[in-house]
Tab-separated table of C-alpha atoms and ligand atoms in Angstrom:
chain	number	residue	atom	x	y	z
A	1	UNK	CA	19.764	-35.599	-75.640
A	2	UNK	CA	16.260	-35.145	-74.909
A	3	UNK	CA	14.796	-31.940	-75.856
A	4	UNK	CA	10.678	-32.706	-76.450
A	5	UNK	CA	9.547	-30.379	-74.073
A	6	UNK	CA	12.091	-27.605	-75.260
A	7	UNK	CA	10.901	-28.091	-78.699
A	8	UNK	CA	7.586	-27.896	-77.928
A	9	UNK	CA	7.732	-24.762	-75.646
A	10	UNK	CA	10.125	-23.059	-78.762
A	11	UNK	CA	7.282	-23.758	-81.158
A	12	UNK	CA	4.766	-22.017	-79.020
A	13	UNK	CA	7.016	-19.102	-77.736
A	14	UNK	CA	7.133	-18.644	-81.814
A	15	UNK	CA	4.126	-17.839	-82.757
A	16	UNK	CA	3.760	-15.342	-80.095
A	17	UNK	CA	6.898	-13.980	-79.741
A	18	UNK	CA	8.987	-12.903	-82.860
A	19	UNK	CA	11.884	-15.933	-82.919
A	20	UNK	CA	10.725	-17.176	-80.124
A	21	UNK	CA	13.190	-15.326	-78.174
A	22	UNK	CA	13.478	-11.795	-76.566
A	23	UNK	CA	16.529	-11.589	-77.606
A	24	UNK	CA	18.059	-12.815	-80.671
A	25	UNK	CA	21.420	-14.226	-79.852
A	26	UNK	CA	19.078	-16.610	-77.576
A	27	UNK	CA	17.413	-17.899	-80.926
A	28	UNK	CA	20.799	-20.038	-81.588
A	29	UNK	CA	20.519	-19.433	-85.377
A	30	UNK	CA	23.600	-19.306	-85.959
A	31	UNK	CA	24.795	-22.531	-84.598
A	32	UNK	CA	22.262	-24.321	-86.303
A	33	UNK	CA	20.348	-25.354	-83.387
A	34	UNK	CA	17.176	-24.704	-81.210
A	35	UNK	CA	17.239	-23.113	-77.639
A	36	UNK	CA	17.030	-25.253	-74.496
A	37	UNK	CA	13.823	-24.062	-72.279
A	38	UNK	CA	15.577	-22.985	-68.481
A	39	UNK	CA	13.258	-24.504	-65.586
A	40	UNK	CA	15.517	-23.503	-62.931
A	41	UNK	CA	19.082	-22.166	-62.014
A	42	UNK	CA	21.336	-23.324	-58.694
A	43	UNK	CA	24.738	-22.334	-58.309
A	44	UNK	CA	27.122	-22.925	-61.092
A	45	UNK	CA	24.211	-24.923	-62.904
A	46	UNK	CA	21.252	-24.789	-64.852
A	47	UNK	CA	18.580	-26.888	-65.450
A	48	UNK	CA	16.455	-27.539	-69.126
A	49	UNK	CA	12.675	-28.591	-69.106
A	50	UNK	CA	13.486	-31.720	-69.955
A	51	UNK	CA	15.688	-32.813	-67.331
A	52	UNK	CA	19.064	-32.161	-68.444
A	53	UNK	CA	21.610	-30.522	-66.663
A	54	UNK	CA	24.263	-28.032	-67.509
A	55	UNK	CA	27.296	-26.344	-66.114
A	56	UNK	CA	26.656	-22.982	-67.225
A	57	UNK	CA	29.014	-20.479	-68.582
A	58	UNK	CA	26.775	-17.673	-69.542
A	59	UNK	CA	25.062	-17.021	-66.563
A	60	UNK	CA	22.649	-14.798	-67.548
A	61	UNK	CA	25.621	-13.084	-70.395
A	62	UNK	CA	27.346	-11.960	-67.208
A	63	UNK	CA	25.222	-10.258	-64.383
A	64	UNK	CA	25.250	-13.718	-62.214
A	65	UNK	CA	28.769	-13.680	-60.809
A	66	UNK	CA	27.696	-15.270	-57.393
A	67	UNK	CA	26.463	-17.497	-59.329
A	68	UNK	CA	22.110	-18.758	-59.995
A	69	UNK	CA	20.659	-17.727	-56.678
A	70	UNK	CA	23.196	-16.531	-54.465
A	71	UNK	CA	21.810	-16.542	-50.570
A	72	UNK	CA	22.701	-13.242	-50.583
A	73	UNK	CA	20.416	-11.879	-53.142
A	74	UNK	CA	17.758	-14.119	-52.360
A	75	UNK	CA	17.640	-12.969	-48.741
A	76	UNK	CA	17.590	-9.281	-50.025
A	77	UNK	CA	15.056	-9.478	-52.345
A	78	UNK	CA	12.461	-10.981	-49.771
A	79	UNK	CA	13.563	-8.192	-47.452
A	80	UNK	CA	12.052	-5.937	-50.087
A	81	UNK	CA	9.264	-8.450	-51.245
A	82	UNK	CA	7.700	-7.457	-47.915
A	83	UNK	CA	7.856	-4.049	-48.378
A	84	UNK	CA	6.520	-3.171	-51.818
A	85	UNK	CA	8.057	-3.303	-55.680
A	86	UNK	CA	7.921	-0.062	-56.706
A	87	UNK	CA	7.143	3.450	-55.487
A	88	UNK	CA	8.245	6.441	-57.524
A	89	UNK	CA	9.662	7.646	-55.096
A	90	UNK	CA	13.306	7.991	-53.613
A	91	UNK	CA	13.998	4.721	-51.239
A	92	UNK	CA	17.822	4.433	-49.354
A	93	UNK	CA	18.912	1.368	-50.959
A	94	UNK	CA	19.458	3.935	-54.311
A	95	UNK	CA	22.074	6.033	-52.631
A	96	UNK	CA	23.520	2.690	-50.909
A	97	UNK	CA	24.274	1.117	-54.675
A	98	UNK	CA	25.148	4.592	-55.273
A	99	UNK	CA	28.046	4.959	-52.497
A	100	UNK	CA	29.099	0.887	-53.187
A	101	UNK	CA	30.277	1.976	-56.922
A	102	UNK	CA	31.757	5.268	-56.567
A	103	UNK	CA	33.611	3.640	-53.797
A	104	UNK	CA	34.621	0.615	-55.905
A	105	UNK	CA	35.144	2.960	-59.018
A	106	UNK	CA	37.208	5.862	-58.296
A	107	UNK	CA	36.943	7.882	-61.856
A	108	UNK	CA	32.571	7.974	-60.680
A	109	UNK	CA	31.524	10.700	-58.332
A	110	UNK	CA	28.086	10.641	-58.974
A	111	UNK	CA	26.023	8.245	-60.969
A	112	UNK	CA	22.368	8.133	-62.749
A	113	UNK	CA	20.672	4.104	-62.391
A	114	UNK	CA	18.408	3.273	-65.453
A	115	UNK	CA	17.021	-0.020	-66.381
A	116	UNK	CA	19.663	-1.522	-68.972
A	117	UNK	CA	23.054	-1.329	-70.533
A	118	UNK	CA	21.225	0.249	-73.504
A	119	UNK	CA	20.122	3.136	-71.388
A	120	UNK	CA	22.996	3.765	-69.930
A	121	UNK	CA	24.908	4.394	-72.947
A	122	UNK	CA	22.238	5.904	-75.075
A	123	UNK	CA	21.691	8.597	-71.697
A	124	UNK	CA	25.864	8.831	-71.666
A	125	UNK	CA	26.128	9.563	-75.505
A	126	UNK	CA	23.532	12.558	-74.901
A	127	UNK	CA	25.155	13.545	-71.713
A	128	UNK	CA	28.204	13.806	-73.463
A	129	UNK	CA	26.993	16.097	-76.799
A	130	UNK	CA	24.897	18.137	-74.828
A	131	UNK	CA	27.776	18.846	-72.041
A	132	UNK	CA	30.237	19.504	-74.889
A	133	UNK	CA	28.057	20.823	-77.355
A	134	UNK	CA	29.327	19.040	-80.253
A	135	UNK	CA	27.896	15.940	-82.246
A	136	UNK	CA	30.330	13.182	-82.929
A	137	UNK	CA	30.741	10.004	-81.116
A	138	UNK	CA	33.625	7.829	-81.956
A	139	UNK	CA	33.314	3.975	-81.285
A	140	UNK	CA	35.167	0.782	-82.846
A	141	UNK	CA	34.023	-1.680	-85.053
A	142	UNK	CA	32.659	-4.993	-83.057
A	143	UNK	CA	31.658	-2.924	-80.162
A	144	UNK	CA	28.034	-3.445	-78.800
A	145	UNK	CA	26.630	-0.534	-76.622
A	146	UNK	CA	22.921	-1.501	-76.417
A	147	UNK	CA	20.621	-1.692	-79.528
A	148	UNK	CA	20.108	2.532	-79.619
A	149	UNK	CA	20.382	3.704	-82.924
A	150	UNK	CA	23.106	5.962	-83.025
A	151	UNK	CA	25.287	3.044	-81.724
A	152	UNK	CA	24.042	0.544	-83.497
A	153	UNK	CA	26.742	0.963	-85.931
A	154	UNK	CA	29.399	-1.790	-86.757
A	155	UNK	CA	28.033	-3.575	-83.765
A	156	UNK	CA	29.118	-6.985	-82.260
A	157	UNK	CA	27.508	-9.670	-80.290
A	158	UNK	CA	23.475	-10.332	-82.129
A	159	UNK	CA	24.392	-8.217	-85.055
A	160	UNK	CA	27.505	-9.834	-85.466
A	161	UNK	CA	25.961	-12.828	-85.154
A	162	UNK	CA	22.901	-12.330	-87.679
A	163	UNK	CA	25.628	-10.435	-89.915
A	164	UNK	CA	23.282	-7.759	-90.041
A	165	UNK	CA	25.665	-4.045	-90.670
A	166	UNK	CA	23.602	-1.944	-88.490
A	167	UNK	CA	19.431	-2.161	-88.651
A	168	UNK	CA	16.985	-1.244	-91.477
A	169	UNK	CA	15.072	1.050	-89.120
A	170	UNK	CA	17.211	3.484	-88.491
A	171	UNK	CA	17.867	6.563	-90.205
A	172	UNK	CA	21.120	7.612	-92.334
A	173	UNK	CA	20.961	11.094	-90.554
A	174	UNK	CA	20.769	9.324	-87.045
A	175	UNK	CA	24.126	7.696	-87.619
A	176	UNK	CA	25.375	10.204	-89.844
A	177	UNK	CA	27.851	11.559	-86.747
A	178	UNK	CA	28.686	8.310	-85.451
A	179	UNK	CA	32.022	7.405	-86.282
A	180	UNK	CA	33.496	3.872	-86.315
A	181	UNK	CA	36.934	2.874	-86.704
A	182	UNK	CA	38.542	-0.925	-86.014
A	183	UNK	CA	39.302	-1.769	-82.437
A	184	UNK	CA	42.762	-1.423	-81.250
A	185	UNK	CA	43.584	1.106	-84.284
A	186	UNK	CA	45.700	3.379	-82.173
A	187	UNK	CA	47.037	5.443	-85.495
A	188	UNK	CA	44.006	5.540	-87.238
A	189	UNK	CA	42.478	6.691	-84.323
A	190	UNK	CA	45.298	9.325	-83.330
A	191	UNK	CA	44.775	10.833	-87.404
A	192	UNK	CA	40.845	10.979	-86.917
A	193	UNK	CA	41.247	13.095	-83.778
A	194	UNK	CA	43.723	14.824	-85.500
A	195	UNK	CA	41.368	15.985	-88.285
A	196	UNK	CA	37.954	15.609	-86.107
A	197	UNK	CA	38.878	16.229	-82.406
A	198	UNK	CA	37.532	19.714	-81.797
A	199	UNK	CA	34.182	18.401	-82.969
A	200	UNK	CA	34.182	14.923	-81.470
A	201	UNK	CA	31.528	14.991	-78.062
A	202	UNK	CA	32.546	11.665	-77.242
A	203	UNK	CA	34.536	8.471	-78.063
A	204	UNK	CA	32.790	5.197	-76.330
A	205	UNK	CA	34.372	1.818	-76.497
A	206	UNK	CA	34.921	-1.529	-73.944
A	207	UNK	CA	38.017	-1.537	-72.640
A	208	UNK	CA	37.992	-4.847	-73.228
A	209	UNK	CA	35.582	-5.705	-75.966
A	210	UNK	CA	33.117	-8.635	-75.369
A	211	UNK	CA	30.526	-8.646	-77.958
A	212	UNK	CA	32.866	-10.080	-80.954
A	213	UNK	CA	34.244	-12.851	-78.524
A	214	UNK	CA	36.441	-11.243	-76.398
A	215	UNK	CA	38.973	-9.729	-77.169
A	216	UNK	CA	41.593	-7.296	-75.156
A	217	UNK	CA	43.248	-4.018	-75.941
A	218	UNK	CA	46.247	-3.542	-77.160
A	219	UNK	CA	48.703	-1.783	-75.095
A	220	UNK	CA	48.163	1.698	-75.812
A	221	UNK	CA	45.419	1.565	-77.377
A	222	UNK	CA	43.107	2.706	-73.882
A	223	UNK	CA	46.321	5.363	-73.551
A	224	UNK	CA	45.895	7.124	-76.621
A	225	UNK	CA	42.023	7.359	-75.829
A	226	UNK	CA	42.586	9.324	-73.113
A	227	UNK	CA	45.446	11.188	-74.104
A	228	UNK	CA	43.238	12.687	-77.658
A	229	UNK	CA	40.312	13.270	-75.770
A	230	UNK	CA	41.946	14.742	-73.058
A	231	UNK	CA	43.325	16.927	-75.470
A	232	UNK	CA	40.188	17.989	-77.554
A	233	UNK	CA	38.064	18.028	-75.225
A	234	UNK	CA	36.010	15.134	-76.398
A	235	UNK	CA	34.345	12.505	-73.386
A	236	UNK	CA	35.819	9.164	-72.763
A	237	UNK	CA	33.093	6.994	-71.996
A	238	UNK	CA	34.010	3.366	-71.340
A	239	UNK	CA	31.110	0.996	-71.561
A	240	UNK	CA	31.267	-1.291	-68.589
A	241	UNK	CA	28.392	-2.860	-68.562
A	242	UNK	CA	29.889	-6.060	-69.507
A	243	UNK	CA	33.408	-5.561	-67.749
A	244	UNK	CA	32.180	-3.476	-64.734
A	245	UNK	CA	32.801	-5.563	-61.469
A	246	UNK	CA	33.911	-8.651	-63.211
A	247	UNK	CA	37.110	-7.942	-65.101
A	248	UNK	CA	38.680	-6.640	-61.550
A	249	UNK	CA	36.959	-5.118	-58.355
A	250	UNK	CA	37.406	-1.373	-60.118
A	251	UNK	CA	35.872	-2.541	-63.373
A	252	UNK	CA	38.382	-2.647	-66.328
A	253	UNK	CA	38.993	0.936	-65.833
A	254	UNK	CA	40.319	-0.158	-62.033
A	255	UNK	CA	42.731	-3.187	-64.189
A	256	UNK	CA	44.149	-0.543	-66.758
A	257	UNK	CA	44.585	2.125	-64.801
A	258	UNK	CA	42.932	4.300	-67.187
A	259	UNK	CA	40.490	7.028	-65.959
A	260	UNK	CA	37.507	7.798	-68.271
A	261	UNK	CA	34.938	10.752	-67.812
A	262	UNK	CA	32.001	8.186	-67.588
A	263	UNK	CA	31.154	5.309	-67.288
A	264	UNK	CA	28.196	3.091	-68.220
A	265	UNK	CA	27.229	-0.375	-66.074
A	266	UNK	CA	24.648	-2.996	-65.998
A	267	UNK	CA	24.549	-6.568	-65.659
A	268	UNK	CA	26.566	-7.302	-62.564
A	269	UNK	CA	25.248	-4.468	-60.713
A	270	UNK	CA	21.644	-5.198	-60.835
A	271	UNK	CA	23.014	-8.744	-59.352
A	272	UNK	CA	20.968	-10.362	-62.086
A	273	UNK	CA	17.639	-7.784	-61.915
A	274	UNK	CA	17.329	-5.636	-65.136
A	275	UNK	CA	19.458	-2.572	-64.395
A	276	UNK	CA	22.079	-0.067	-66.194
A	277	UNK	CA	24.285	3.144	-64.901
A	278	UNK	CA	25.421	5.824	-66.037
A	279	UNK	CA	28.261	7.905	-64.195
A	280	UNK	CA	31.358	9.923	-63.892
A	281	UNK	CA	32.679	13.480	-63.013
A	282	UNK	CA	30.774	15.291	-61.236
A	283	UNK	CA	30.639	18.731	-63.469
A	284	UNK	CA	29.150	16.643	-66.357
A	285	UNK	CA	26.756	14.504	-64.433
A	286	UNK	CA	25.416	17.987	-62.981
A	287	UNK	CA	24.084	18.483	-66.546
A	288	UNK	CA	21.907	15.618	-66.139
A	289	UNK	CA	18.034	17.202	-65.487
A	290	UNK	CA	16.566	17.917	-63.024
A	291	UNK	CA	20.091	19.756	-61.804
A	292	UNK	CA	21.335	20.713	-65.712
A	293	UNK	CA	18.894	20.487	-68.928
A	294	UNK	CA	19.817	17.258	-70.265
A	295	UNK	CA	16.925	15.218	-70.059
A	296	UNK	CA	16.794	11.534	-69.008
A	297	UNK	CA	14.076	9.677	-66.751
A	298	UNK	CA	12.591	6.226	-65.978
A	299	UNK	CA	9.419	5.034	-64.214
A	300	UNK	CA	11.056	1.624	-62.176
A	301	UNK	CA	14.438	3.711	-62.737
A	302	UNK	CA	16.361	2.609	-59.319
A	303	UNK	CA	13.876	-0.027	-58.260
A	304	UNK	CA	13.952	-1.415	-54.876
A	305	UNK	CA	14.440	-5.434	-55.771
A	306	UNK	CA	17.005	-4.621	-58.451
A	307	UNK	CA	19.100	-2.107	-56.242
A	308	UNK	CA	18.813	-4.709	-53.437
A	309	UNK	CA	20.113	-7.413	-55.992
A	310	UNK	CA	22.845	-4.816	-56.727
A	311	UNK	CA	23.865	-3.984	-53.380
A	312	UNK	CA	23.735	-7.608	-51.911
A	313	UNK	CA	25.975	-8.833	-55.246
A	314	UNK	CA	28.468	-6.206	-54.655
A	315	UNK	CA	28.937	-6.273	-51.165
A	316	UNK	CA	29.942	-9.241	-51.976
A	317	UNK	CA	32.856	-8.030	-54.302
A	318	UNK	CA	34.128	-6.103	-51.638
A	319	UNK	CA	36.398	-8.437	-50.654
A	320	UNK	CA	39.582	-8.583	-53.130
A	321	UNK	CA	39.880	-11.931	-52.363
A	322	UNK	CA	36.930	-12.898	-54.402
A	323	UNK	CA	38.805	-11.484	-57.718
A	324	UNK	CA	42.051	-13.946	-57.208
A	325	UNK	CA	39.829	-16.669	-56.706
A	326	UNK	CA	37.294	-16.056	-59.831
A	327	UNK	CA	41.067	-15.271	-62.060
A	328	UNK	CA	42.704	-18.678	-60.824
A	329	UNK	CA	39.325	-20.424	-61.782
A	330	UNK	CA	39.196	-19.122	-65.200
A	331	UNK	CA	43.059	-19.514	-65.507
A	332	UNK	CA	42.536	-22.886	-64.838
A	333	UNK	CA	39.700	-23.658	-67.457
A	334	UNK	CA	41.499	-21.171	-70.301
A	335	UNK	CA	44.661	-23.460	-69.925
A	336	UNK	CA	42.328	-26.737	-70.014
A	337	UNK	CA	40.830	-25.616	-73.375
A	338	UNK	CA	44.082	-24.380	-74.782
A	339	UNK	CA	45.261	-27.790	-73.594
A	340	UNK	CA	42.541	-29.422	-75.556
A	341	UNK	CA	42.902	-27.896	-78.850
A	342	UNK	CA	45.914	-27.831	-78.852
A	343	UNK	CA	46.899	-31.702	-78.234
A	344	UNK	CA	43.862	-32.150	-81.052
A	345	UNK	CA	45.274	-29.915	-83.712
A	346	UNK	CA	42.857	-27.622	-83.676
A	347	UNK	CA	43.918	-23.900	-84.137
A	348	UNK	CA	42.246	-22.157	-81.106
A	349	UNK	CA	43.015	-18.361	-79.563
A	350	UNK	CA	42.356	-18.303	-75.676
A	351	UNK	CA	42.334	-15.613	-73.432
A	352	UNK	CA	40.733	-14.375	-70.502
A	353	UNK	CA	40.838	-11.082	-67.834
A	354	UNK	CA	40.111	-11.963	-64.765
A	355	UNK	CA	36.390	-14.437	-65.514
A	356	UNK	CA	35.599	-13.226	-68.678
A	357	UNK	CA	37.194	-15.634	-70.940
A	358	UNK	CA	36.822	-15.775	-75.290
A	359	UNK	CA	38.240	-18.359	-77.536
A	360	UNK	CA	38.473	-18.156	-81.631
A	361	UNK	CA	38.991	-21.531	-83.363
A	362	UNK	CA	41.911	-19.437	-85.555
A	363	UNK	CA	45.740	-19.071	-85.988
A	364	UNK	CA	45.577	-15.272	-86.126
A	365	UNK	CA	46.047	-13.642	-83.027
A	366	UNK	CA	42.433	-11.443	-82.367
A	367	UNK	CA	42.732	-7.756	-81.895
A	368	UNK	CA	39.903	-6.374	-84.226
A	369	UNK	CA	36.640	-7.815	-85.410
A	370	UNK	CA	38.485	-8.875	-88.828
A	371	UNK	CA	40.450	-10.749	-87.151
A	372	UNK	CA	37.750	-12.212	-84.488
A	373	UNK	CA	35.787	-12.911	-88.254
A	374	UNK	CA	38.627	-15.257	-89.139
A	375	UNK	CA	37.178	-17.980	-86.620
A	376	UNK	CA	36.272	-20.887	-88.037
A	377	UNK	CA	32.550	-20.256	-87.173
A	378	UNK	CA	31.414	-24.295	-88.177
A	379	UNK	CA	33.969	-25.533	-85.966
A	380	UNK	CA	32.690	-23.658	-83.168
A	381	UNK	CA	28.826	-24.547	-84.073
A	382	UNK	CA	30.113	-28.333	-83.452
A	383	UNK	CA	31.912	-27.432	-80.746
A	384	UNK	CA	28.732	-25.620	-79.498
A	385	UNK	CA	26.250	-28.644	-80.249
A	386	UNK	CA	29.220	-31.249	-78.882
A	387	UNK	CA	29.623	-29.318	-75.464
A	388	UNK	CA	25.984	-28.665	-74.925
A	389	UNK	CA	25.287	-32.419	-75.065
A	390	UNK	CA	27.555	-33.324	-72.403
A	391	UNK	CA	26.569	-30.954	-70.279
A	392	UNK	CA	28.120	-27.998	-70.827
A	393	UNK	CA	25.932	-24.146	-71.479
A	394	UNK	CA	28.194	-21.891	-73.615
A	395	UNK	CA	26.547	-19.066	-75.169
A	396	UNK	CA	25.277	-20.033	-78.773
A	397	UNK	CA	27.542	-17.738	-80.891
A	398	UNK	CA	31.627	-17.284	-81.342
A	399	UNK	CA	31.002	-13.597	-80.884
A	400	UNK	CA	30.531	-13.739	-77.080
A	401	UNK	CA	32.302	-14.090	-74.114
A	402	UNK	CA	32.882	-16.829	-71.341
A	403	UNK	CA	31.756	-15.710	-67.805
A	404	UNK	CA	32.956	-17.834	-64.625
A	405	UNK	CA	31.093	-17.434	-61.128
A	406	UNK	CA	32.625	-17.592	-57.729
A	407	UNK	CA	29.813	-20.560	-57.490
A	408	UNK	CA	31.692	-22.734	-60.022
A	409	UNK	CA	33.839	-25.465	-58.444
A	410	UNK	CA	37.156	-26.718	-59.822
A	411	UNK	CA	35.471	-29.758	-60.240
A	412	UNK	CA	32.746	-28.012	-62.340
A	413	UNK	CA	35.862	-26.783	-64.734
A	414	UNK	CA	37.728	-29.688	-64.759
A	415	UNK	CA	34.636	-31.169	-65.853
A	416	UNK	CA	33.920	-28.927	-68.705
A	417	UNK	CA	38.205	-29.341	-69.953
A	418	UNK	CA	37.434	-33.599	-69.776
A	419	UNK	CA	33.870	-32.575	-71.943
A	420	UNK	CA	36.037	-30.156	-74.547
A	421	UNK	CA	38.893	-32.818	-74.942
A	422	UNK	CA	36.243	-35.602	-76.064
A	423	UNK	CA	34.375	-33.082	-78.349
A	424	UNK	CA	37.620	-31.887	-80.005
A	425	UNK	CA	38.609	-35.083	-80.569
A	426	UNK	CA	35.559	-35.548	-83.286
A	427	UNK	CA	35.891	-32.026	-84.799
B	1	PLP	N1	27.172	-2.527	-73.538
B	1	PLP	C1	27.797	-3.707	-73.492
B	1	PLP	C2	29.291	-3.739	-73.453
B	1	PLP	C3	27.070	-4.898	-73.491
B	1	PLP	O1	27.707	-6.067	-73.451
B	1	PLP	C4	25.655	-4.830	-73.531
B	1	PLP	C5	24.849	-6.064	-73.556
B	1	PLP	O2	25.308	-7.155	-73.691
B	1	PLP	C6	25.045	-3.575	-73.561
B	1	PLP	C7	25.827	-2.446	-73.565
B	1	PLP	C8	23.562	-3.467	-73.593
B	1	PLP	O3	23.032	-3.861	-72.367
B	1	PLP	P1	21.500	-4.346	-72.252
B	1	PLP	O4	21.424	-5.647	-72.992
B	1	PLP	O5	21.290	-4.481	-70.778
B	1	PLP	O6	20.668	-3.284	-72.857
């Protein structure tokens, strides 16, 4: 596979750019290889510097689920090209993405936009201690909720990655109330509520957890959440930036019939534009300044392009039909690669909700990060190397997650089954 001009662009990007990358999962340390260089990005595919072409199953780690440049948001984005970037000030198309998700999500009433997944949970964690006065935040070991410090605490997908327990950087005290516990731990859970509840301000977690490959909850486990912090009065927050809008049309949330207090989104609702949310009841988002006292602001907060990205992408979601078709797509390529490992011998966990889809190359079924840590992690580096050469862009660590677009054909998956038989076959 030719990769000259990739290589070349890599060893520039590094000496100005720490890794190369800005972001480090993008760096592909930890399968052993060196990015590929994106020139351009059409449907269901992308396309390197060099010329090669891949059917891409990371699209963008999840906002793009039309799909590289949908008609839709292109034609919405010019509409606001002619009109300006950026004002400051209120525009329309804020309260439009506004009404779109508290229609789509029924627990939101009201919801704050910020510029990233990280600021949407890093603004919900404060929204929740100051509107309950307490300290603690509960989350679950493989989680990722944005690089802020006080989550950055048994984190998945880049720390997971870089095995990295945390960051240097951040201070002892600034964790010291963040509590972690493994995913799916429903009794461990039920005794540290038992013993912490009346001081807990919040419990955050994925409903179904994406950053240590993915990995779903067990039945419940999203019950008991709501049921102990129901009964403290602690703040469920689910963390949908990942799961919001693709999982099902009312986010996982809207698939588990589970209703939190807030929510946080991102990805799919900027329709590819940087964007997060934040949002939920009504009586504690009316703490949120300037209507209540806890502070949170943003300078391109709700900006035109990314709000028209949002509401052109999920517009498009509107229609349930959309969700059956994106679930029988990823059905079909989650039973291909089970297919494929398994007439090869190789151990290999599938699983998917709706089009976000995981695999672990392990026998152990995956409900925690210890288990997820079980995968055979050089199998999946081959597999990773072995796929991308024939064509095929999975994200370059096990502890992500699959994402299918409406804009992938059968033919595009049956593709990508054909490309994971004749790699297995070598591992
Ligand atoms: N929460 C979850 C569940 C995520 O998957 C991510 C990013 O992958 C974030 C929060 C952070 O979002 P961002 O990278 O936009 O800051």
């Amino acid at each position: 596979m030719e990769t000259s001009k990739s290589n070349a662009l890599y060893n520039a990007a590094k000496k100005l750019i720490p890794g190369g990358v800005n972001s480090p999962v993008r760096a592909c340390g930890s399968v052993g290889g060196k990015p590929v260089f994106i020139e351009r990005g059409d449907k269901s595919h992308i396309y390197d510097v060099d010329g090669n072409t891949y059917i891409d199953y990371v699209l963008s780690y999840g906002p793009l689920i039309l799909g590289h440049r949908p008609p839709q948001v292109i034609k919405a984005l010019e509409r606001v090209l002619a009109i300006g970037t950026s004002f400051g000030a209120p525009t329309a198309l804020e309260t439009e993405l506004a009404q779109l998700v508290v229609d789509m999500v029924p627990s939101v009433d009201m919801i704050r936009m910020v510029n990233s997944g990280t600021e949407a949970t890093m603004s919900a964690i404060r929204l929740a201690r100051g509107y309950t006065g307490r300290d603690i935040i509960i989350k679950f070991d493989g989680c990722y909720h944005g690089h802020a410090d006080t989550l950055l605490v048994t984190a998945g997908s880049g720390v997971a990655t870089l095995g990295i327990p945390g960051s240097p950087g951040i201070p002892a005290a600034v964790v010291s109330n963040t509590l972690s516990l493994p995913y799916n731990d429903i009794e461990g859970f039920e005794r540290l509520m038992a013993q912490k509840g009346d001081q807990v301000a919040g419990v955050i977690v994925e409903a179904v957890a994406g950053n240590m490959g993915m990995v779903q909850p067990k039945e419940g486990f999203l019950e008991s959440l709501r049921k102990m912090t129901t009964k403290h009065g602690s703040v469920l927050i689910f963390d949908e930036v990942m799961t919001g809008f693709r999982v099902a049309q009312g986010s996982a949330q809207g698939y588990f019939k589970i209703t939190p207090d807030l929510s946080c989104f991102g990805k799919i609702i900027g329709g590819g534009l940087p964007v997060g949310a934040y949002g939920g009841k009504r009586v504690i988002m009316d703490q949120i300044a300037p209507v209540g006292s806890v502070y949170q602001a943003g300078t391109l907060s709700g900006n035109p392009l990314a709000m028209a990205a949002g509401i052109a992408t999920l517009t498009v979601l509107k229609d349930d039909a959309v969700y059956a078709e994106l679930d029988q797509k990823t059905h079909r390529l989650i039973k291909g690669l089970q297919g494929a490992a398994d007439d090869a011998k190789i151990p290999m966990k599938t699983g998917h909700i709706g089009s976000m889809a995981g695999f672990f190359f392990t026998e152990r079924d995956v409900y925690n990060f210890e288990d997820a840590k079980t995968s055979d992690l050089n199998r999946f580096a081959l597999f990773y190397q072995g796929m991308l050469k024939r064509g095929i862009y999975l994200a370059p660590s096990q502890f992500e997650a699959c994402f299918v677009s409406l804009a992938h054909t059968n033919e595009d998956i049956d593709t990508t089954i054909e490309a994971a038989r004749a790699v297995m076959a070598d591992l």
